[in-house]
CSV table of C-alpha atoms and ligand atoms in Angstrom, one decimal:
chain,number,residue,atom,x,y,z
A,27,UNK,CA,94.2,122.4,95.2
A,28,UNK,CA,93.0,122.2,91.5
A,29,UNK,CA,89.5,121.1,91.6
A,30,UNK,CA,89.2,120.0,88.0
A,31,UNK,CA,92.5,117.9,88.0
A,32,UNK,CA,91.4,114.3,89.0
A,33,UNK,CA,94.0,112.0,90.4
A,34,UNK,CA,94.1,108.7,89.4
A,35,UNK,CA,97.8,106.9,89.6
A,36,UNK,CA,97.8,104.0,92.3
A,37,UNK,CA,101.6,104.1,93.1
A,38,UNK,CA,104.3,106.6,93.0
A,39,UNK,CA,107.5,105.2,91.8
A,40,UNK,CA,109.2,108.1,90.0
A,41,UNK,CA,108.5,111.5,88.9
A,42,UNK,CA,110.0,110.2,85.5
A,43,UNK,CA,106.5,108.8,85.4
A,44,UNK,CA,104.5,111.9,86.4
A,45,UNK,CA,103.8,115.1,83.8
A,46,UNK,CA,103.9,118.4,84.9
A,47,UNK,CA,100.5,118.6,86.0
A,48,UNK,CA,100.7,115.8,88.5
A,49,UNK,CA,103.7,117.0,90.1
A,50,UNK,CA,101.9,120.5,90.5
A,51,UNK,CA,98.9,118.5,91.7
A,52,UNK,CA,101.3,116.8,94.5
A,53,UNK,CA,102.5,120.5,95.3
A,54,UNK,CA,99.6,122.2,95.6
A,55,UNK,CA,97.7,119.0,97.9
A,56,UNK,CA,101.3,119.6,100.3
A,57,UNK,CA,100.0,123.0,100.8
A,58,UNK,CA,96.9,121.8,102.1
A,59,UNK,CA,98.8,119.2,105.0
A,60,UNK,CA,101.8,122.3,105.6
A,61,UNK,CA,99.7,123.3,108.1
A,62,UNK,CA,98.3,120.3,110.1
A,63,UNK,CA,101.1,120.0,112.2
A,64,UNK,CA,100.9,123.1,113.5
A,65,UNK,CA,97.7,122.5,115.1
A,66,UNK,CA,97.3,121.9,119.0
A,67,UNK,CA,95.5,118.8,117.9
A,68,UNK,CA,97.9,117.6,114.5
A,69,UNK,CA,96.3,114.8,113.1
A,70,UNK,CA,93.3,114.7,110.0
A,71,UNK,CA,90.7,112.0,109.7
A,72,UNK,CA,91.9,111.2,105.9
A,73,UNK,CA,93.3,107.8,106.0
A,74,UNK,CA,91.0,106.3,108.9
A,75,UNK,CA,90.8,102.6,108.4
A,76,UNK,CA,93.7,102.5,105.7
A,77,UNK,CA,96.8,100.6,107.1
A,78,UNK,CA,100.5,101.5,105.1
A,79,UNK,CA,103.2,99.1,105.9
A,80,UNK,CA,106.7,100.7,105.9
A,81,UNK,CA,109.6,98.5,104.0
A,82,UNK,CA,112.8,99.4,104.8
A,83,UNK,CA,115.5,97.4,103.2
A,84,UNK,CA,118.4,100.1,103.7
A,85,UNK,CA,118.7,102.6,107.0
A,86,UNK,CA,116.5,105.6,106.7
A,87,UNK,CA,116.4,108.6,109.2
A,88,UNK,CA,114.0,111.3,107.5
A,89,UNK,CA,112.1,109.1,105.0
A,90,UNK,CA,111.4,106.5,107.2
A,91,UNK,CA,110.2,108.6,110.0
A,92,UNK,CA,108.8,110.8,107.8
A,93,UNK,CA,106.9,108.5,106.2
A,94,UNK,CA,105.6,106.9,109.8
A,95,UNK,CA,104.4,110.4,111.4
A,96,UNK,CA,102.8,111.3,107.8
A,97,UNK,CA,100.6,108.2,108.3
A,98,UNK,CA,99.9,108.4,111.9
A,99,UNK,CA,98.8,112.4,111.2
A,100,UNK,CA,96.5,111.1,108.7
A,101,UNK,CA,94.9,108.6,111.7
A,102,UNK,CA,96.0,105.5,109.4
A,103,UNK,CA,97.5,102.1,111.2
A,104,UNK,CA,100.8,101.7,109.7
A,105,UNK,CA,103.3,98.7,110.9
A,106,UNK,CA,107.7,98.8,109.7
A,107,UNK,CA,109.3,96.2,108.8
A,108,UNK,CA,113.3,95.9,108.4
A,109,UNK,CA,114.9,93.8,106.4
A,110,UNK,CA,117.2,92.6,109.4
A,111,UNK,CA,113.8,92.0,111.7
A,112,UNK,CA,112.2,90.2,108.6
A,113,UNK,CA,112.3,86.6,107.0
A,114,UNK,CA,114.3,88.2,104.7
A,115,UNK,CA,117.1,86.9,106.3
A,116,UNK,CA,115.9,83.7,106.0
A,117,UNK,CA,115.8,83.4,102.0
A,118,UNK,CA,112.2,85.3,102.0
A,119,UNK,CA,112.2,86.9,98.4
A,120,UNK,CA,110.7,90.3,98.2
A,121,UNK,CA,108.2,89.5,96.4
A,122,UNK,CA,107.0,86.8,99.0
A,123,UNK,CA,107.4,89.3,101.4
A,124,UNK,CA,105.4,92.1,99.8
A,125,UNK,CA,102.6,89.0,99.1
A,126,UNK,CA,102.5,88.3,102.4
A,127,UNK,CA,102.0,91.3,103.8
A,128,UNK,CA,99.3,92.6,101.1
A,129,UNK,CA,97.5,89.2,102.5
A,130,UNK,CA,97.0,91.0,105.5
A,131,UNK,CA,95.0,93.9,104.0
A,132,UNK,CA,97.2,96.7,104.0
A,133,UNK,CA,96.3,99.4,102.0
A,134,UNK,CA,99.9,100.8,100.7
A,135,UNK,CA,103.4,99.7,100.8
A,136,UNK,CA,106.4,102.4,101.3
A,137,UNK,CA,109.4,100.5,99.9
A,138,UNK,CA,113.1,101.4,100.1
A,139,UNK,CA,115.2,99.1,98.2
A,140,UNK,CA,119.0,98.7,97.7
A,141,UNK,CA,118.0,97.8,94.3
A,142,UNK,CA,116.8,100.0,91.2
A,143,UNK,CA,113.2,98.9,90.2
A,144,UNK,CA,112.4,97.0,93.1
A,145,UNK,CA,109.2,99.1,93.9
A,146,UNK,CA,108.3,98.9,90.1
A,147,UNK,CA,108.7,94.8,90.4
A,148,UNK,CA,106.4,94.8,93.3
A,149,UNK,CA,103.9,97.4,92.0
A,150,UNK,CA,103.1,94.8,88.9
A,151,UNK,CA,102.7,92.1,91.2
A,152,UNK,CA,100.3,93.9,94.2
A,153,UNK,CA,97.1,95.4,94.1
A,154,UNK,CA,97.8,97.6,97.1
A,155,UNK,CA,99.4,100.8,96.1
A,156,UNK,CA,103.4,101.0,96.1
A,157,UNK,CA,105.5,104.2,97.4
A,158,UNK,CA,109.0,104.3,96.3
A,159,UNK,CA,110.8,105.8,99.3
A,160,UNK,CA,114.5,105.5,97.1
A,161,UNK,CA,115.2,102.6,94.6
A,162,UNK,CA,119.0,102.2,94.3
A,163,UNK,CA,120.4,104.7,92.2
A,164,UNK,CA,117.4,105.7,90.6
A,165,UNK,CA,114.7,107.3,92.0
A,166,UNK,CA,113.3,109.2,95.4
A,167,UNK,CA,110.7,110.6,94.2
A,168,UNK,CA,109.2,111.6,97.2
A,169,UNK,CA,113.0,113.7,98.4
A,170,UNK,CA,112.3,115.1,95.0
A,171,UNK,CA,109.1,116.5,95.9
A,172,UNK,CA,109.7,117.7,99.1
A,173,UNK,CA,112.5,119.4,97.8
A,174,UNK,CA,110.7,121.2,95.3
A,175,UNK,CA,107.9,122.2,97.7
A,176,UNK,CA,110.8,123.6,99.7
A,177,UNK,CA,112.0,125.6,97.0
A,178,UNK,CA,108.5,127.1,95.8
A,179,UNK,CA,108.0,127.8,99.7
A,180,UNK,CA,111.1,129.6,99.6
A,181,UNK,CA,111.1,131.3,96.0
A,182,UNK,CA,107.5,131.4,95.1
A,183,UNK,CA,108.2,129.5,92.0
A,184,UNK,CA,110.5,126.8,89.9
A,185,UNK,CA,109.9,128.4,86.7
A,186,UNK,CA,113.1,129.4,85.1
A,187,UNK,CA,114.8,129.4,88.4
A,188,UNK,CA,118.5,128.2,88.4
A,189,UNK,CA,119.4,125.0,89.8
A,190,UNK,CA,122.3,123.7,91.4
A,191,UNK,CA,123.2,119.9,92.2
A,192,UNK,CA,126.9,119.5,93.3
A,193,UNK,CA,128.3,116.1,94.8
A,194,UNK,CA,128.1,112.4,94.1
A,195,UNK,CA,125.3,112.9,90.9
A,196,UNK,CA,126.4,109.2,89.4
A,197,UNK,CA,124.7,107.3,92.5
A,198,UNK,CA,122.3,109.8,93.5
A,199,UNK,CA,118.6,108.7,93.3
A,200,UNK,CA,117.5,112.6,95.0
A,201,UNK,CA,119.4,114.0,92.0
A,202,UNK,CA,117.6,111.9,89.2
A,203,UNK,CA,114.2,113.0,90.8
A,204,UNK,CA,115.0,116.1,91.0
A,205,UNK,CA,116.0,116.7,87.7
A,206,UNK,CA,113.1,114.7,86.4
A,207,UNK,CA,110.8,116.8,88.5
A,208,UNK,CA,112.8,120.0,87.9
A,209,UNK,CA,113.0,119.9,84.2
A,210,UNK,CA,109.0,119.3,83.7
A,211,UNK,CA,108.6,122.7,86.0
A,212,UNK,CA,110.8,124.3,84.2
A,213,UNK,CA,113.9,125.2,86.4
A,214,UNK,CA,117.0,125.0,84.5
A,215,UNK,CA,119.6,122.7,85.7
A,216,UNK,CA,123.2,122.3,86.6
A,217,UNK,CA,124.9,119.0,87.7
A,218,UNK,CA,128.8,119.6,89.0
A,219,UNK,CA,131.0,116.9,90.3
A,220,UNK,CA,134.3,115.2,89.7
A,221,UNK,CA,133.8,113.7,86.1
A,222,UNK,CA,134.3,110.2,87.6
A,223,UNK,CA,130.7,111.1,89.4
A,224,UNK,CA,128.8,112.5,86.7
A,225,UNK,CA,126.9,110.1,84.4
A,226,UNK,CA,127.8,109.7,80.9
A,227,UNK,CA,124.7,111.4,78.6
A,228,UNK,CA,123.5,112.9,81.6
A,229,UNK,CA,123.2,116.3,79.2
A,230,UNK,CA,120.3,114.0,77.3
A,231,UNK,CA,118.3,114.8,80.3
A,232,UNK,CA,118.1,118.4,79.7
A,233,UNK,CA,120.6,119.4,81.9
A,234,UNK,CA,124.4,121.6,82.2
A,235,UNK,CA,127.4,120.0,83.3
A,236,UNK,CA,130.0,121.6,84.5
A,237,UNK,CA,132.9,120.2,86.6
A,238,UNK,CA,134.2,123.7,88.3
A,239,UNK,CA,132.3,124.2,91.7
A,240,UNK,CA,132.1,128.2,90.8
A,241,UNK,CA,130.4,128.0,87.6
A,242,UNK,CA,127.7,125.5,89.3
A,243,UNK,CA,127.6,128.7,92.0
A,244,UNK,CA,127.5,131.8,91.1
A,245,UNK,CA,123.9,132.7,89.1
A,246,UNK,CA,122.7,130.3,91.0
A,247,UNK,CA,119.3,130.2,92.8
A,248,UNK,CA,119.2,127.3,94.5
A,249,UNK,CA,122.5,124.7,95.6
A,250,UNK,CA,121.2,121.4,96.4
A,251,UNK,CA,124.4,119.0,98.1
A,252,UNK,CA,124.7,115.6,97.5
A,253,UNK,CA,127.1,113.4,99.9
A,254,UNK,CA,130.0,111.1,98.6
A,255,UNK,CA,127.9,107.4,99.1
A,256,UNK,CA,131.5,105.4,99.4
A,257,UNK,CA,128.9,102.7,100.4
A,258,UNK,CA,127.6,102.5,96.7
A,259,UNK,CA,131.4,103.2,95.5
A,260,UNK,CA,133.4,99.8,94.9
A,261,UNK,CA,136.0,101.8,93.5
A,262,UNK,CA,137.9,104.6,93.7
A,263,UNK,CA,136.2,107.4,92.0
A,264,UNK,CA,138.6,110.5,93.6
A,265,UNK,CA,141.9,110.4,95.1
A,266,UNK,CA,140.9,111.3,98.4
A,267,UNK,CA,138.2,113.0,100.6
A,268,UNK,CA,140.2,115.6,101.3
A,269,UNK,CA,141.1,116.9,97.4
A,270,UNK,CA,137.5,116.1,96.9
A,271,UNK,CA,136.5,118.5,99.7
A,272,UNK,CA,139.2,120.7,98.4
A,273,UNK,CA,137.6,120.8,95.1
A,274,UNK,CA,133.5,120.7,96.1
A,275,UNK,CA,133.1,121.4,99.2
A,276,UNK,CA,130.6,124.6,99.9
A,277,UNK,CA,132.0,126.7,102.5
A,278,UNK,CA,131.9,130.4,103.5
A,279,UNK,CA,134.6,131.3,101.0
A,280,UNK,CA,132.8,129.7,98.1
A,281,UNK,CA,129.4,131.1,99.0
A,282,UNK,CA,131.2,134.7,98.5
A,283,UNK,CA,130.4,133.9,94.8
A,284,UNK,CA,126.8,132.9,95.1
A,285,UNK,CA,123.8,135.0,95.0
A,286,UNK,CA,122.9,137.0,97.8
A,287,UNK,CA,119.9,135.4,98.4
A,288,UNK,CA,120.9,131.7,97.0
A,289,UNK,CA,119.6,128.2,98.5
A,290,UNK,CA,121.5,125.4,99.9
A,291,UNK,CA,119.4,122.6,100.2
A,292,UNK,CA,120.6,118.9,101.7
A,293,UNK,CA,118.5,115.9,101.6
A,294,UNK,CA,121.0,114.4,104.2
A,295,UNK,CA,122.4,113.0,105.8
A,296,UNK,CA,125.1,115.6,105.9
A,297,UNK,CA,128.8,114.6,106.1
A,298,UNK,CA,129.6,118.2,107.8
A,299,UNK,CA,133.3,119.0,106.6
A,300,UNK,CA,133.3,117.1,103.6
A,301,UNK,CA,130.7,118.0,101.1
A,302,UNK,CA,129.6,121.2,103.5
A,303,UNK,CA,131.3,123.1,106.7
A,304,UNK,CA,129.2,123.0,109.4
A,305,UNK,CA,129.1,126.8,109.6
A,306,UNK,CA,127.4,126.9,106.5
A,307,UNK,CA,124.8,124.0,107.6
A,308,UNK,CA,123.7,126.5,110.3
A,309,UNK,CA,123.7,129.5,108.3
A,310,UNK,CA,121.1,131.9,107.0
A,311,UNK,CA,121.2,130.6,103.3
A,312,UNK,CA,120.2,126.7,104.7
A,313,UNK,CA,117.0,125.5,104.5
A,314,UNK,CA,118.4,121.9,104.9
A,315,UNK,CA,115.8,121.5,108.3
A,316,UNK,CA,113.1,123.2,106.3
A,317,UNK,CA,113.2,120.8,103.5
A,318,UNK,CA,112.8,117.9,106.0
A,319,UNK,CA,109.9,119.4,107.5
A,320,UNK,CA,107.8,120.3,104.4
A,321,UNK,CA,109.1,116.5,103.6
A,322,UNK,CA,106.1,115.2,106.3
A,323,UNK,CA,103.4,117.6,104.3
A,324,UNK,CA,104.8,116.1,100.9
A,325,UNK,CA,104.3,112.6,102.6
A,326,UNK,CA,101.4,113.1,103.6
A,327,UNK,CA,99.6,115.0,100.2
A,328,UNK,CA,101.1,111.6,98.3
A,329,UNK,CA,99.6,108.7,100.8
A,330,UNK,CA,96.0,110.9,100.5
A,331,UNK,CA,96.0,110.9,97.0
A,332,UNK,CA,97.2,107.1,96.6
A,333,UNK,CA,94.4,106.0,99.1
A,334,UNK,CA,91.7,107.9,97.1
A,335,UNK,CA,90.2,109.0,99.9
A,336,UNK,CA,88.8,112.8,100.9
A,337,UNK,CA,90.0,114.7,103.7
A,338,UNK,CA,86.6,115.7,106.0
A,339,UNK,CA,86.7,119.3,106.1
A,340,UNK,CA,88.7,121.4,107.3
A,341,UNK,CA,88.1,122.8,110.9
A,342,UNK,CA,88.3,126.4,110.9
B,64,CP,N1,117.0,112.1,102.5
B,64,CP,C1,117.0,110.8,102.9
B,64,CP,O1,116.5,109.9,102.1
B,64,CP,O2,117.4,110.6,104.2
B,64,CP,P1,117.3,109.2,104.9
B,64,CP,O3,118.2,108.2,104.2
B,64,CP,O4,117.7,109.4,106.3
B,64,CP,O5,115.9,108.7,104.8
């Protein structure tokens, strides 16, 4: 990792927030925890005697586990809290909540919220520092990371690389971090969807629309799939699954137009058959498992430079 670049943001809410050289610095720290679980022994000393509460107000399979194992590899306590095991449910506010369990020491507090800006409201109000672990329909930043670690894994580089999202872009906080992320790195991007799921002025984000799935395809380097969240949608934004899957769904006949050596990424989950076949989930151009493992190395590269703390070194 750079040596001159000096960290010094206390929460990660958005990587609308970051500059270029701060999402490199995230990249380049991953690199250095890639490896640590691929040790007999697969946990570093770097966050002894932290604690990292986990917050999850909406179900989370990756993310949350993610998260958990990213802690416990860097010997941190951590303790999860759901908002259906909490006094939440009682009339607790969030902000109570967070209060509460920053009274208790903890060091850092990975929120997922069903509302946008959540983890910015509690960030003003805590001194511990604040992950966003998906806010609504605005950010992930974290997804965004790890999927662009997968991709510089995969590619060697984001520069001038062609991007893909096709799906649900109108609720999609991986898509907004992505793009953020993305567009600083200088990949060029493509959002394609039904025009009922593409947000107006998205363009003003420095991105290509384009509502035919083969022109989001073909040239492109990477295809990242976004799943239909009907439990966002309170109204009917396609006629049916079925002419939406007719319409976007990646399968083997579409990929015929796609590069020979093209991406498809997933943050999942994955609604196999609607917005991707299932033979294309296990084929040789997904890297949908990948992403989800370089996701614990993201994780982990984030919590160690929110805590401040250095790693010892490095046995050999
Ligand atoms: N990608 C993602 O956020 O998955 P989960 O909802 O399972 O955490």
């Amino acid at each position: 990792m750079s040596a001159a670049f000096k960290w010094t943001r206390k929460n990660l809410l958005g990587l609308r927030q970051l500059d270029r050289q701060e999402i490199e610095h995230i990249l380049e720290t991953s690199k250095s925890f890639r490896d640590v679980s691929l040790r007999p022994v697969k946990k570093v000393p770097a966050l002894r005697g932290k604690t990292v509460a986990n917050l999850f107000f909406e179900p989370s399979t990756r993310t949350r586990i993610s998260f958990e194992l990213a802690e416990k590899r860097l010997s941190a306590d951590t303790i999860n809290i759901a908002s259906s095991s909490s006094s939440v449910v009682k009339g607790e506010t969030l902000k109570d909540t967070c209060r509460n369990i920053e009274s208790l020491k903890v060091d850092v507090l990975v929120i997922r919220h069903p509302s946008s800006g959540a983890p910015h409201r509690m960030a003003r109000h805590l001194n511990a520092s604040v992950i966003n672990a998906g806010d609504g329909m605005n950010e992930h930043p974290t997804q965004g990371l790890l999927d662009m670690f997968t991709i510089m894994e995969k590619k060697g580089r984001i520069q001038d690389l062609q991007v893909s999202f096709v799906g649900d872009i109108l609720h999609s906080r991986v898509a907004r971090s992505n793009i953020w992320g993305l567009t600083k790195l200088g990949a060029k991007v493509t959002v394609c969807g039904p025009k009922t799921l593409i947000p107006a002025r998205i363009e003003e984000l420095g991105v290509r629309v384009t509502y035919n799935l083969e022109e989001a395809v073909e040239n492109a380097d990477v295809v990242n799939l976004l799943r239909i969240q009907l439990e966002r949608q309170n109204q009917a934004f396609f006629p049916s699954i079925r002419e939406y899957a007719t319409a976007y769904q990646i399968n083997s006949r579409v990929l015929k137009k796609a590069k020979p050596d093209v991406l498809i990424m997933h943050p999942g989950p994955v609604n196999r058959g609607i917005e991707i076949t299932s033979d294309v989930v296990e084929g040789p151009f997904a890297v949908i498992l990948d992403q989800v493992t370089y996701g614990l190395a993201v994780r982990m590269a984030v919590l160690y430079l929110l805590s401040g703390t250095l790693p010892e070194e490095k046995e050999e």
